[in-house]
Amino acid sequence: MSGRITQKLTLGTLVAKYGAREHPELDLTPRFNGCPGQDFVVVRTEGSERRLAELRWGRIPEWAANQPGARQLINARSETVHAKTAFRAAFRERRCVVPVNGWFEWRPENGEKQPYWIRPEGVDVFSLAGIWEPGSGTPGSIGTFVILTTAAAPTIADIHHRQPHILDDDAAGEWLRPGPAPVDAVTRAKKDCGSLYDRWPVSALVNSPRNDSPALLMPRQ
């Protein structure tokens, strides 16, 4: 899976879709070409309530924080997230949902990488499985999240062999349920917004995260 998502949301949509407590201080500025290192809205459970929060996409594990060139983690494989040292505690106790409108992926074509925008067919806002970590506690620090990935559906596997792990509404509710997650939680919280996807090639302008406008989502002419 690539490292780009689209998140254009309203507070009303978030509250209605997830039953989350309102959070009027959220920054809901649209991100049409959102990338790691930026802040996004997520849904998580605090106590017995679902709450909206802003978290930063991507984290460096504590054990690697002081290593030069440490790689930022932005994705976790659904198949192994419960067992990996960097993720297993968050999988047990800190699961979240990342509401998005679509994501970008690149496919080699004619010696170049052609970007595609992808979403479940006809679905405007859908949920990605995520896990989160709290901030460091230092002034200005913010919590972080990573997105779970899984094998791509057959209808989009020609673009990339992995995709974000999509949750239908029932699965999102299970994913957000408080308490430790059993190992098979990801299997039950299946990627299921249907097997069909909207997908179309878009401009190479999306290659740069400095470009961020609705025009990036238009089919390439």
CSV table of C-alpha atoms in Angstrom, one decimal:
chain,number,residue,atom,x,y,z
A,1,MET,CA,0.0,0.0,0.0
A,2,SER,CA,1.1,3.5,-0.7
A,3,GLY,CA,1.4,6.3,1.8
A,4,ARG,CA,-1.3,8.7,0.5
A,5,ILE,CA,-4.9,9.1,1.6
A,6,THR,CA,-7.7,11.5,1.0
A,7,GLN,CA,-9.6,12.8,4.0
A,8,LYS,CA,-12.4,15.3,3.4
A,9,LEU,CA,-14.9,15.1,6.3
A,10,THR,CA,-17.5,17.1,8.2
A,11,LEU,CA,-18.2,17.0,11.9
A,12,GLY,CA,-21.8,16.0,11.2
A,13,THR,CA,-20.7,13.0,9.0
A,14,LEU,CA,-18.3,11.8,11.7
A,15,VAL,CA,-20.8,12.0,14.6
A,16,ALA,CA,-23.5,10.3,12.6
A,17,LYS,CA,-21.4,7.5,11.1
A,18,TYR,CA,-19.4,6.6,14.2
A,19,GLY,CA,-21.6,7.8,17.1
A,20,ALA,CA,-18.6,9.7,18.3
A,21,ARG,CA,-18.7,12.6,20.8
A,22,GLU,CA,-18.6,16.0,19.0
A,23,HIS,CA,-15.2,17.7,19.0
A,24,PRO,CA,-15.7,21.2,17.6
A,25,GLU,CA,-12.0,22.1,18.0
A,26,LEU,CA,-10.9,19.5,15.4
A,27,ASP,CA,-9.1,20.8,12.3
A,28,LEU,CA,-11.2,19.5,9.5
A,29,THR,CA,-9.2,21.1,6.7
A,30,PRO,CA,-9.5,18.7,3.7
A,31,ARG,CA,-6.4,16.7,2.7
A,32,PHE,CA,-6.8,15.5,-0.8
A,33,ASN,CA,-3.2,14.2,-1.0
A,34,GLY,CA,-2.5,13.4,2.7
A,35,CYS,CA,0.8,11.8,3.5
A,36,PRO,CA,2.7,10.5,6.5
A,37,GLY,CA,3.9,13.2,8.9
A,38,GLN,CA,0.6,15.1,8.6
A,39,ASP,CA,-2.3,15.1,11.2
A,40,PHE,CA,-5.6,13.3,10.5
A,41,VAL,CA,-8.8,12.8,12.2
A,42,VAL,CA,-9.3,9.3,13.8
A,43,VAL,CA,-12.0,7.7,15.9
A,44,ARG,CA,-11.0,5.8,19.0
A,45,THR,CA,-12.6,4.6,22.3
A,46,GLU,CA,-11.8,6.4,25.5
A,47,GLY,CA,-13.5,4.7,28.5
A,48,SER,CA,-16.9,3.7,27.2
A,49,GLU,CA,-17.2,6.6,24.6
A,50,ARG,CA,-16.1,6.9,21.1
A,51,ARG,CA,-14.2,10.1,20.6
A,52,LEU,CA,-12.7,12.0,17.7
A,53,ALA,CA,-9.0,12.9,17.9
A,54,GLU,CA,-6.2,14.3,15.7
A,55,LEU,CA,-3.2,12.1,15.4
A,56,ARG,CA,-0.1,12.1,13.2
A,57,TRP,CA,0.4,9.4,10.6
A,58,GLY,CA,3.5,7.4,11.2
A,59,ARG,CA,5.8,6.7,14.2
A,60,ILE,CA,9.3,5.6,15.1
A,61,PRO,CA,9.4,2.8,17.7
A,62,GLU,CA,10.8,3.8,21.0
A,63,TRP,CA,13.6,1.2,20.7
A,64,ALA,CA,14.7,2.8,17.4
A,65,ALA,CA,14.2,6.5,18.3
A,66,ASN,CA,17.9,7.2,18.9
A,67,GLN,CA,19.1,5.3,15.9
A,68,PRO,CA,20.4,7.4,13.0
A,69,GLY,CA,18.2,6.9,9.9
A,70,ALA,CA,15.4,5.0,11.8
A,71,ARG,CA,12.6,4.3,9.5
A,72,GLN,CA,9.1,5.7,10.2
A,73,LEU,CA,6.4,3.1,10.4
A,74,ILE,CA,3.2,4.1,8.6
A,75,ASN,CA,1.6,0.7,7.9
A,76,ALA,CA,1.3,-2.6,9.8
A,77,ARG,CA,0.4,-6.0,8.2
A,78,SER,CA,-3.0,-7.3,9.4
A,79,GLU,CA,-1.6,-10.8,9.3
A,80,THR,CA,1.2,-10.2,11.8
A,81,VAL,CA,0.2,-7.0,13.7
A,82,HIS,CA,-0.7,-9.0,16.9
A,83,ALA,CA,2.8,-10.5,17.1
A,84,LYS,CA,5.2,-7.7,16.0
A,85,THR,CA,7.0,-6.0,18.9
A,86,ALA,CA,6.4,-2.5,17.5
A,87,PHE,CA,2.6,-3.1,17.2
A,88,ARG,CA,1.3,-5.8,19.6
A,89,ALA,CA,0.6,-3.5,22.6
A,90,ALA,CA,-1.3,-1.1,20.5
A,91,PHE,CA,-3.2,-3.9,18.8
A,92,ARG,CA,-4.3,-5.2,22.2
A,93,GLU,CA,-5.3,-1.8,23.7
A,94,ARG,CA,-5.2,1.1,21.3
A,95,ARG,CA,-7.2,0.5,18.1
A,96,CYS,CA,-8.7,3.3,16.0
A,97,VAL,CA,-10.5,3.8,12.8
A,98,VAL,CA,-9.3,6.2,10.2
A,99,PRO,CA,-12.1,7.7,8.1
A,100,VAL,CA,-11.1,8.4,4.5
A,101,ASN,CA,-12.6,9.1,1.1
A,102,GLY,CA,-10.0,7.1,-0.9
A,103,TRP,CA,-6.3,6.3,-1.3
A,104,PHE,CA,-3.6,6.5,-4.0
A,105,GLU,CA,-1.6,3.7,-5.4
A,106,TRP,CA,1.0,3.6,-8.2
A,107,ARG,CA,1.2,1.0,-11.1
A,108,PRO,CA,4.1,0.7,-13.5
A,109,GLU,CA,2.9,1.7,-17.0
A,110,ASN,CA,5.0,2.4,-20.1
A,111,GLY,CA,8.2,2.8,-18.0
A,112,GLU,CA,6.6,5.2,-15.5
A,113,LYS,CA,4.6,4.9,-12.3
A,114,GLN,CA,1.0,5.9,-13.0
A,115,PRO,CA,-1.0,7.0,-9.9
A,116,TYR,CA,-4.5,5.8,-9.3
A,117,TRP,CA,-7.1,7.0,-6.9
A,118,ILE,CA,-9.1,4.1,-5.4
A,119,ARG,CA,-12.2,3.7,-3.2
A,120,PRO,CA,-15.0,1.1,-2.6
A,121,GLU,CA,-17.5,1.5,-5.4
A,122,GLY,CA,-19.9,4.4,-4.7
A,123,VAL,CA,-18.7,4.8,-1.1
A,124,ASP,CA,-17.9,8.4,-0.1
A,125,VAL,CA,-16.6,7.8,3.4
A,126,PHE,CA,-15.2,4.5,4.6
A,127,SER,CA,-13.1,3.2,7.5
A,128,LEU,CA,-9.6,1.9,7.7
A,129,ALA,CA,-8.3,-0.1,10.6
A,130,GLY,CA,-5.6,1.6,12.6
A,131,ILE,CA,-3.7,1.4,15.8
A,132,TRP,CA,-2.3,4.4,17.8
A,133,GLU,CA,0.3,5.5,20.3
A,134,PRO,CA,0.2,8.4,22.8
A,135,GLY,CA,2.4,11.4,22.4
A,136,SER,CA,5.7,11.6,24.3
A,137,GLY,CA,4.4,14.0,26.8
A,138,THR,CA,6.8,16.8,25.8
A,139,PRO,CA,5.3,20.2,24.9
A,140,GLY,CA,3.8,20.1,21.4
A,141,SER,CA,4.0,16.3,21.1
A,142,ILE,CA,1.1,14.5,19.5
A,143,GLY,CA,-0.1,10.9,19.3
A,144,THR,CA,0.5,8.9,16.2
A,145,PHE,CA,-1.2,6.1,14.3
A,146,VAL,CA,-0.4,3.5,11.6
A,147,ILE,CA,-2.8,2.0,9.1
A,148,LEU,CA,-3.3,-1.8,8.8
A,149,THR,CA,-2.9,-3.4,5.3
A,150,THR,CA,-4.0,-6.7,3.8
A,151,ALA,CA,-3.9,-8.5,0.5
A,152,ALA,CA,-5.4,-6.5,-2.3
A,153,ALA,CA,-8.9,-7.5,-3.6
A,154,PRO,CA,-8.7,-9.2,-6.9
A,155,THR,CA,-10.3,-6.2,-8.7
A,156,ILE,CA,-7.4,-3.9,-7.7
A,157,ALA,CA,-4.5,-6.4,-7.3
A,158,ASP,CA,-3.2,-5.4,-10.8
A,159,ILE,CA,-2.4,-2.0,-9.3
A,160,HIS,CA,-0.7,-3.2,-6.1
A,161,HIS,CA,-0.7,-6.4,-4.2
A,162,ARG,CA,-1.5,-4.8,-0.9
A,163,GLN,CA,-4.3,-2.4,0.2
A,164,PRO,CA,-5.5,-0.7,3.4
A,165,HIS,CA,-7.6,-2.9,5.6
A,166,ILE,CA,-11.2,-1.6,5.1
A,167,LEU,CA,-13.8,-2.1,7.8
A,168,ASP,CA,-17.5,-2.2,7.2
A,169,ASP,CA,-19.7,-0.5,9.8
A,170,ASP,CA,-20.2,-3.7,11.9
A,171,ALA,CA,-16.5,-4.5,11.8
A,172,ALA,CA,-15.5,-1.0,12.7
A,173,GLY,CA,-17.7,-1.3,15.8
A,174,GLU,CA,-16.0,-4.5,16.8
A,175,TRP,CA,-12.6,-3.0,16.1
A,176,LEU,CA,-13.4,0.0,18.4
A,177,ARG,CA,-14.8,-2.1,21.2
A,178,PRO,CA,-12.9,-1.6,24.5
A,179,GLY,CA,-10.8,-4.3,25.9
A,180,PRO,CA,-8.0,-6.6,24.6
A,181,ALA,CA,-8.3,-7.7,21.1
A,182,PRO,CA,-8.2,-11.5,20.4
A,183,VAL,CA,-5.7,-12.6,17.8
A,184,ASP,CA,-8.4,-13.3,15.2
A,185,ALA,CA,-10.0,-9.8,15.6
A,186,VAL,CA,-8.5,-8.6,12.3
A,187,THR,CA,-9.9,-11.7,10.6
A,188,ARG,CA,-13.4,-11.0,11.9
A,189,ALA,CA,-13.0,-7.3,11.2
A,190,LYS,CA,-12.8,-8.2,7.5
A,191,LYS,CA,-12.1,-5.8,4.6
A,192,ASP,CA,-15.6,-5.7,3.3
A,193,CYS,CA,-17.2,-2.7,1.6
A,194,GLY,CA,-17.9,-5.0,-1.3
A,195,SER,CA,-15.5,-6.5,-3.8
A,196,LEU,CA,-15.9,-3.8,-6.4
A,197,TYR,CA,-13.9,-0.5,-6.4
A,198,ASP,CA,-13.9,2.8,-8.2
A,199,ARG,CA,-10.4,3.3,-9.6
A,200,TRP,CA,-9.1,5.7,-12.2
A,201,PRO,CA,-5.7,7.1,-13.2
A,202,VAL,CA,-4.9,10.6,-12.0
A,203,SER,CA,-2.3,13.3,-12.7
A,204,ALA,CA,1.3,12.8,-11.8
A,205,LEU,CA,1.0,16.0,-9.8
A,206,VAL,CA,-0.1,13.7,-6.9
A,207,ASN,CA,3.5,12.5,-6.7
A,208,SER,CA,4.4,15.6,-4.7
A,209,PRO,CA,2.7,16.0,-1.3
A,210,ARG,CA,3.1,19.8,-1.9
A,211,ASN,CA,0.2,19.5,-4.3
A,212,ASP,CA,-3.1,19.2,-2.5
A,213,SER,CA,-6.3,20.1,-4.2
A,214,PRO,CA,-9.6,18.5,-5.4
A,215,ALA,CA,-8.2,18.5,-9.0
A,216,LEU,CA,-5.8,15.7,-8.0
A,217,LEU,CA,-8.8,13.3,-7.8
A,218,MET,CA,-10.0,14.0,-11.3
A,219,PRO,CA,-9.5,11.2,-13.9
A,220,ARG,CA,-6.4,11.8,-16.0
A,221,GLN,CA,-7.3,12.9,-19.5
